[in-house]
Short mmCIF file of C-alpha atoms in Angstrom, two decimals:
data_model
loop_
_atom_site.label_atom_id
_atom_site.label_comp_id
_atom_site.label_asym_id
_atom_site.label_seq_id
_atom_site.Cartn_x
_atom_site.Cartn_y
_atom_site.Cartn_z
CA MET L 1103 -12.76 30.67 -4.32
CA GLY L 1104 -11.92 29.66 -0.76
CA LEU L 1105 -15.49 30.16 0.43
CA PHE L 1106 -16.79 28.21 -2.54
CA LEU L 1107 -14.46 25.26 -1.89
CA ALA L 1108 -15.32 25.05 1.80
CA GLN L 1109 -19.06 25.32 1.24
CA ALA L 1110 -18.97 22.91 -1.70
CA ASN L 1111 -17.32 20.21 0.40
CA GLN L 1112 -19.60 20.90 3.35
CA LYS L 1113 -22.63 20.44 1.09
CA GLY L 1114 -21.39 17.12 -0.26
CA THR L 1115 -19.61 18.17 -3.45
CA HIS L 1116 -16.19 16.53 -3.63
CA PHE L 1117 -13.85 19.42 -4.47
CA PRO L 1118 -10.19 18.48 -3.85
CA ILE L 1119 -7.19 20.80 -3.52
CA TRP L 1120 -3.52 19.92 -3.97
CA GLY L 1121 -0.64 22.04 -2.68
CA THR L 1122 3.05 21.57 -3.48
CA CYS L 1123 5.81 23.27 -1.44
CA LEU L 1124 4.55 26.87 -1.21
CA GLY L 1125 1.11 25.33 -1.71
CA LEU L 1126 1.46 23.47 1.59
CA GLU L 1127 2.66 26.64 3.28
CA ASP L 1128 -0.22 28.70 1.90
CA LEU L 1129 -2.82 26.02 2.60
CA THR L 1130 -1.92 25.90 6.27
CA ARG L 1131 -1.70 29.69 6.48
CA VAL L 1132 -5.16 30.08 4.98
CA ALA L 1133 -6.60 27.53 7.40
CA ILE L 1134 -5.77 29.56 10.53
CA ASP L 1135 -5.12 32.99 8.98
CA LYS L 1136 -1.64 33.06 10.46
CA LEU L 1137 1.92 32.42 9.31
CA VAL L 1138 3.50 29.90 11.64
CA LEU L 1139 6.53 28.78 9.63
CA ARG L 1140 10.13 29.13 10.74
CA PRO L 1141 13.28 29.56 8.66
CA CYS L 1142 15.04 26.32 7.79
CA ASN L 1143 17.72 24.94 5.50
CA ALA L 1144 16.09 22.48 3.12
CA SER L 1145 16.91 23.92 -0.28
CA ASP L 1146 18.15 21.48 -2.95
CA MET L 1147 17.77 18.39 -0.73
CA ALA L 1148 16.58 14.94 -1.77
CA LEU L 1149 15.25 12.98 1.22
CA PRO L 1150 13.43 9.79 2.20
CA LEU L 1151 10.19 10.29 4.15
CA ASP L 1152 9.73 9.65 7.85
CA PHE L 1153 6.14 8.41 7.83
CA THR L 1154 3.82 8.94 10.78
CA PRO L 1155 2.67 5.69 12.47
CA ASP L 1156 -0.79 5.63 10.88
CA PHE L 1157 0.07 7.01 7.43
CA ARG L 1158 -1.34 3.85 5.82
CA LYS L 1159 -4.79 4.87 7.06
CA SER L 1160 -4.59 8.09 5.07
CA ARG L 1161 -6.33 8.65 1.77
CA MET L 1162 -3.11 9.81 0.12
CA PHE L 1163 -1.02 6.75 0.94
CA SER L 1164 -3.56 3.98 1.59
CA ASN L 1165 -2.96 2.44 -1.85
CA LEU L 1166 0.78 3.03 -1.97
CA PRO L 1167 2.46 -0.15 -3.27
CA LYS L 1168 4.81 -1.78 -0.80
CA TYR L 1169 7.83 -1.34 -3.03
CA LEU L 1170 7.20 2.42 -3.18
CA GLN L 1171 6.60 2.54 0.56
CA ARG L 1172 9.98 0.90 1.04
CA ALA L 1173 11.60 3.25 -1.47
CA LEU L 1174 10.13 6.34 0.18
CA ARG L 1175 11.35 5.17 3.58
CA THR L 1176 14.90 4.36 2.49
CA GLU L 1177 15.80 6.30 -0.68
CA PRO L 1178 16.35 10.06 -1.11
CA ILE L 1179 13.64 10.45 -3.76
CA THR L 1180 11.59 13.45 -2.55
CA TYR L 1181 13.10 16.75 -3.66
CA ASN L 1182 12.93 19.73 -1.30
CA ALA L 1183 13.51 23.34 -2.35
CA HIS L 1184 12.36 25.52 0.54
CA ARG L 1185 13.76 27.76 3.25
CA ALA L 1186 10.64 27.91 5.42
CA CYS L 1187 9.30 24.97 7.41
CA LEU L 1188 6.18 24.00 9.34
CA THR L 1189 7.41 22.26 12.48
CA PRO L 1190 5.37 19.60 14.31
CA GLU L 1191 5.41 21.85 17.39
CA ASN L 1192 3.77 24.75 15.56
CA PHE L 1193 1.46 22.38 13.73
CA THR L 1194 0.00 21.36 17.10
CA ALA L 1195 0.36 24.64 19.01
CA TYR L 1196 -1.64 26.63 16.47
CA GLY L 1197 -4.41 24.06 16.03
CA LEU L 1198 -3.51 22.84 12.56
CA ASP L 1199 -3.70 19.28 13.89
CA LYS L 1200 -7.46 19.78 14.26
CA ILE L 1201 -7.75 20.55 10.54
CA PHE L 1202 -5.02 18.44 8.94
CA LYS L 1203 -3.52 15.04 9.55
CA PRO L 1204 0.30 14.91 9.24
CA LEU L 1205 1.50 11.97 7.15
CA SER L 1206 5.28 12.39 7.15
CA THR L 1207 8.11 14.54 8.46
CA ASN L 1208 11.69 15.27 7.48
CA VAL L 1209 14.78 16.90 8.98
CA ASP L 1210 16.71 19.72 7.31
CA ARG L 1211 20.49 20.24 7.25
CA ASP L 1212 20.41 21.99 10.62
CA GLY L 1213 18.35 19.38 12.43
CA VAL L 1214 14.97 21.14 12.14
CA THR L 1215 12.08 18.68 11.83
CA PHE L 1216 9.28 19.75 9.49
CA ILE L 1217 5.96 18.40 8.18
CA SER L 1218 6.52 17.06 4.66
CA SER L 1219 3.04 15.77 3.77
CA LEU L 1220 -0.48 16.15 5.14
CA GLU L 1221 -4.15 15.84 4.26
CA GLY L 1222 -7.37 17.41 5.50
CA ARG L 1223 -9.29 15.60 8.21
CA LEU L 1224 -12.70 16.69 6.89
CA PHE L 1225 -12.05 18.02 3.39
CA PRO L 1226 -10.17 16.42 0.45
CA PHE L 1227 -7.26 18.85 0.78
CA TYR L 1228 -3.74 17.46 0.25
CA ALA L 1229 -0.26 18.95 0.34
CA VAL L 1230 3.40 17.96 0.21
CA GLN L 1231 6.42 20.11 1.05
CA PHE L 1232 8.56 18.34 -1.56
CA HIS L 1233 8.33 18.59 -5.37
CA PRO L 1234 7.16 15.37 -7.04
CA GLU L 1235 6.78 17.16 -10.40
CA LYS L 1236 10.45 18.11 -10.72
CA THR L 1237 11.41 14.46 -10.94
CA ASN L 1238 9.55 14.12 -14.23
CA PHE L 1239 9.89 17.52 -15.82
CA GLU L 1240 12.80 19.62 -14.51
CA TRP L 1241 16.22 18.64 -15.86
CA GLU L 1242 18.37 21.74 -15.45
CA ARG L 1243 21.35 21.19 -13.16
CA ASN L 1244 23.12 24.20 -11.68
CA ASP L 1245 24.58 25.25 -8.35
CA ARG L 1246 21.10 25.53 -6.80
CA HIS L 1247 19.53 22.45 -8.40
CA LYS L 1248 21.99 19.59 -8.19
CA TYR L 1249 20.01 16.84 -6.50
CA VAL L 1250 16.67 16.43 -8.25
CA PRO L 1251 16.17 12.63 -8.36
CA HIS L 1252 15.27 11.12 -11.72
CA GLY L 1253 15.51 7.40 -10.92
CA PRO L 1254 12.71 4.87 -11.54
CA ASP L 1255 11.42 4.90 -7.95
CA ALA L 1256 11.28 8.70 -7.86
CA LEU L 1257 9.40 8.70 -11.16
CA SER L 1258 6.98 6.07 -9.85
CA VAL L 1259 6.25 8.12 -6.72
CA SER L 1260 5.56 11.18 -8.85
CA GLN L 1261 3.20 9.18 -11.04
CA TYR L 1262 1.49 7.62 -8.02
CA LEU L 1263 0.74 11.01 -6.46
CA GLY L 1264 -0.43 12.38 -9.80
CA ASN L 1265 -2.76 9.42 -10.31
CA PHE L 1266 -4.05 9.77 -6.76
CA PHE L 1267 -5.07 13.38 -7.19
CA VAL L 1268 -6.56 12.84 -10.65
CA ASN L 1269 -8.73 10.11 -9.15
CA GLU L 1270 -9.76 12.53 -6.40
CA ALA L 1271 -10.72 15.08 -9.05
CA ARG L 1272 -12.78 12.46 -10.88
CA LYS L 1273 -15.09 12.29 -7.87
CA ASN L 1274 -16.25 15.80 -8.73
CA LEU L 1275 -19.02 15.75 -11.35
CA HIS L 1276 -18.77 19.39 -12.44
CA LYS L 1277 -18.37 19.92 -16.17
CA PHE L 1278 -18.38 22.69 -18.75
CA ALA L 1279 -21.74 23.62 -20.21
CA THR L 1280 -20.51 23.29 -23.80
CA GLU L 1281 -17.58 21.82 -25.67
CA GLU L 1282 -16.64 25.29 -26.90
CA GLU L 1283 -16.44 26.60 -23.33
CA GLU L 1284 -14.25 23.66 -22.36
CA GLN L 1285 -11.90 24.17 -25.28
CA SER L 1286 -11.52 27.88 -24.53
CA ALA L 1287 -10.34 27.03 -21.00
CA LEU L 1288 -7.63 24.54 -22.02
CA ILE L 1289 -4.02 25.40 -21.29
CA TYR L 1290 -3.23 24.28 -24.84
CA ASN L 1291 -4.55 27.66 -26.00
CA TYR L 1292 -1.35 29.22 -24.66
CA PRO L 1293 2.20 28.57 -25.87
CA ALA L 1294 4.80 27.13 -23.51
CA THR L 1295 8.16 28.93 -23.57
CA PHE L 1296 11.44 27.02 -23.21
CA THR L 1297 13.28 28.71 -20.33
CA GLN L 1298 15.81 26.13 -19.15
CA LYS L 1299 18.78 28.14 -20.43
CA HIS L 1300 17.95 30.94 -18.00
CA SER L 1301 15.98 29.24 -15.23
CA ALA L 1302 15.59 26.04 -13.23
CA TYR L 1303 12.22 25.63 -14.97
CA THR L 1304 12.28 23.82 -18.29
CA GLN L 1305 9.14 25.56 -19.56
CA MET L 1306 7.01 28.51 -18.49
CA TYR L 1307 3.66 29.97 -19.53
CA ILE L 1308 4.02 33.73 -19.93
CA PHE L 1309 0.83 35.79 -19.80
CA ASP L 1310 0.46 39.44 -20.77
CA GLN L 1311 -2.20 40.22 -18.16
CA PRO L 1312 -1.67 39.50 -14.44
CA ALA L 1313 -4.34 37.61 -12.54
CA GLN L 1314 -6.81 39.60 -10.46
CA TRP L 1315 -7.24 38.29 -6.92
CA PRO L 1316 -10.02 39.06 -4.41
CA ARG L 1317 -9.19 40.68 -1.12
CA ARG L 1318 -8.20 38.31 1.62
CA GLY L 1319 -10.69 37.52 4.39
CA ARG L 1320 -10.33 35.89 7.79
CA SER L 1321 -11.32 32.30 8.42
CA ARG L 1322 -10.87 29.01 10.15
CA TRP L 1323 -11.78 25.88 8.22
CA GLY L 1324 -13.22 24.19 11.26
CA VAL L 1325 -16.16 26.64 11.19
CA ARG L 1326 -19.10 26.18 8.84
CA ASN L 1327 -19.69 28.87 6.21
CA SER L 1328 -16.23 30.29 6.81
CA VAL L 1329 -14.66 32.78 4.41
CA LEU L 1330 -11.35 31.44 3.09
CA PRO L 1331 -8.80 33.88 1.67
CA VAL L 1332 -7.46 33.31 -1.83
CA VAL L 1333 -3.68 33.17 -2.14
CA PRO L 1334 -1.91 33.59 -5.50
CA GLN L 1335 0.39 30.67 -6.24
CA ARG L 1336 3.55 32.77 -6.33
CA GLN L 1337 2.64 35.16 -3.51
CA ARG L 1338 5.08 34.52 -0.67
CA GLN L 1339 4.15 36.25 2.55
CA VAL L 1340 5.71 33.56 4.68
CA THR L 1341 9.09 35.22 5.10
CA ILE L 1342 10.78 38.55 4.54
CA ARG L 1343 14.37 39.38 3.66
CA ARG L 1344 16.46 41.54 5.96
CA SER L 1345 20.21 41.85 5.62
CA GLY L 1346 20.29 38.70 3.50
CA ARG L 1347 18.63 36.55 6.19
CA LEU L 1348 15.20 34.98 6.17
CA ARG L 1349 13.01 35.78 9.15
CA PRO L 1350 9.46 34.67 9.92
CA VAL L 1351 6.70 37.24 9.74
CA HIS L 1352 5.08 35.54 12.74
CA ARG L 1353 7.77 34.23 15.03
CA ALA L 1354 7.57 30.51 15.63
CA THR L 1355 7.62 29.04 19.10
#
């Protein structure tokens, strides 16, 4: 899949990718085949964004309405739920700045600055460290999920980002060969299970068979015809647990 996406975009096919939270972490890991995150303390935090100076020149935020720009700058409406961070120092030191453009940063409870949104310089790849989807769809409140924002500005930001990526996907002209093939691929073929009583997630899709994933290769997106590894959505190789503490697999500088 990674090789296909890189080659498709290199050959002129618009094939966008979106990553949320772990998706941002995996996307940057895949790009340089290295884990360069550090432990941080940003779980259950709602924050405003600290935009980079030229964020308005980005594809992701170029059409952001001024009232949402103001809200994102001043209101705690982006929800963070992570204990690993990509710092600006590592972003530059490991060459990620050659592949991605940082669009915003944030600071965790311990004063660690981390990249909170970015986009690809060459490819239509986008990622945010926060969770825009929880604003709309996750309503469970417990000791670990107290601060998910559900106000009108938070909802509008979530909708804006959703609309942005859908419009990116519309630039791709791929389609199913038949209506029957399309219908067989719809998520509506599978029942959603209500899980809010036992989880922070309101609904889950539960499948009997696990996904099969190809072996991981080595790559760098700045090289043509590169082989990109495929990373399962829930596979977390960023950190390991030892004695109850999170430690980076690759130590950050």
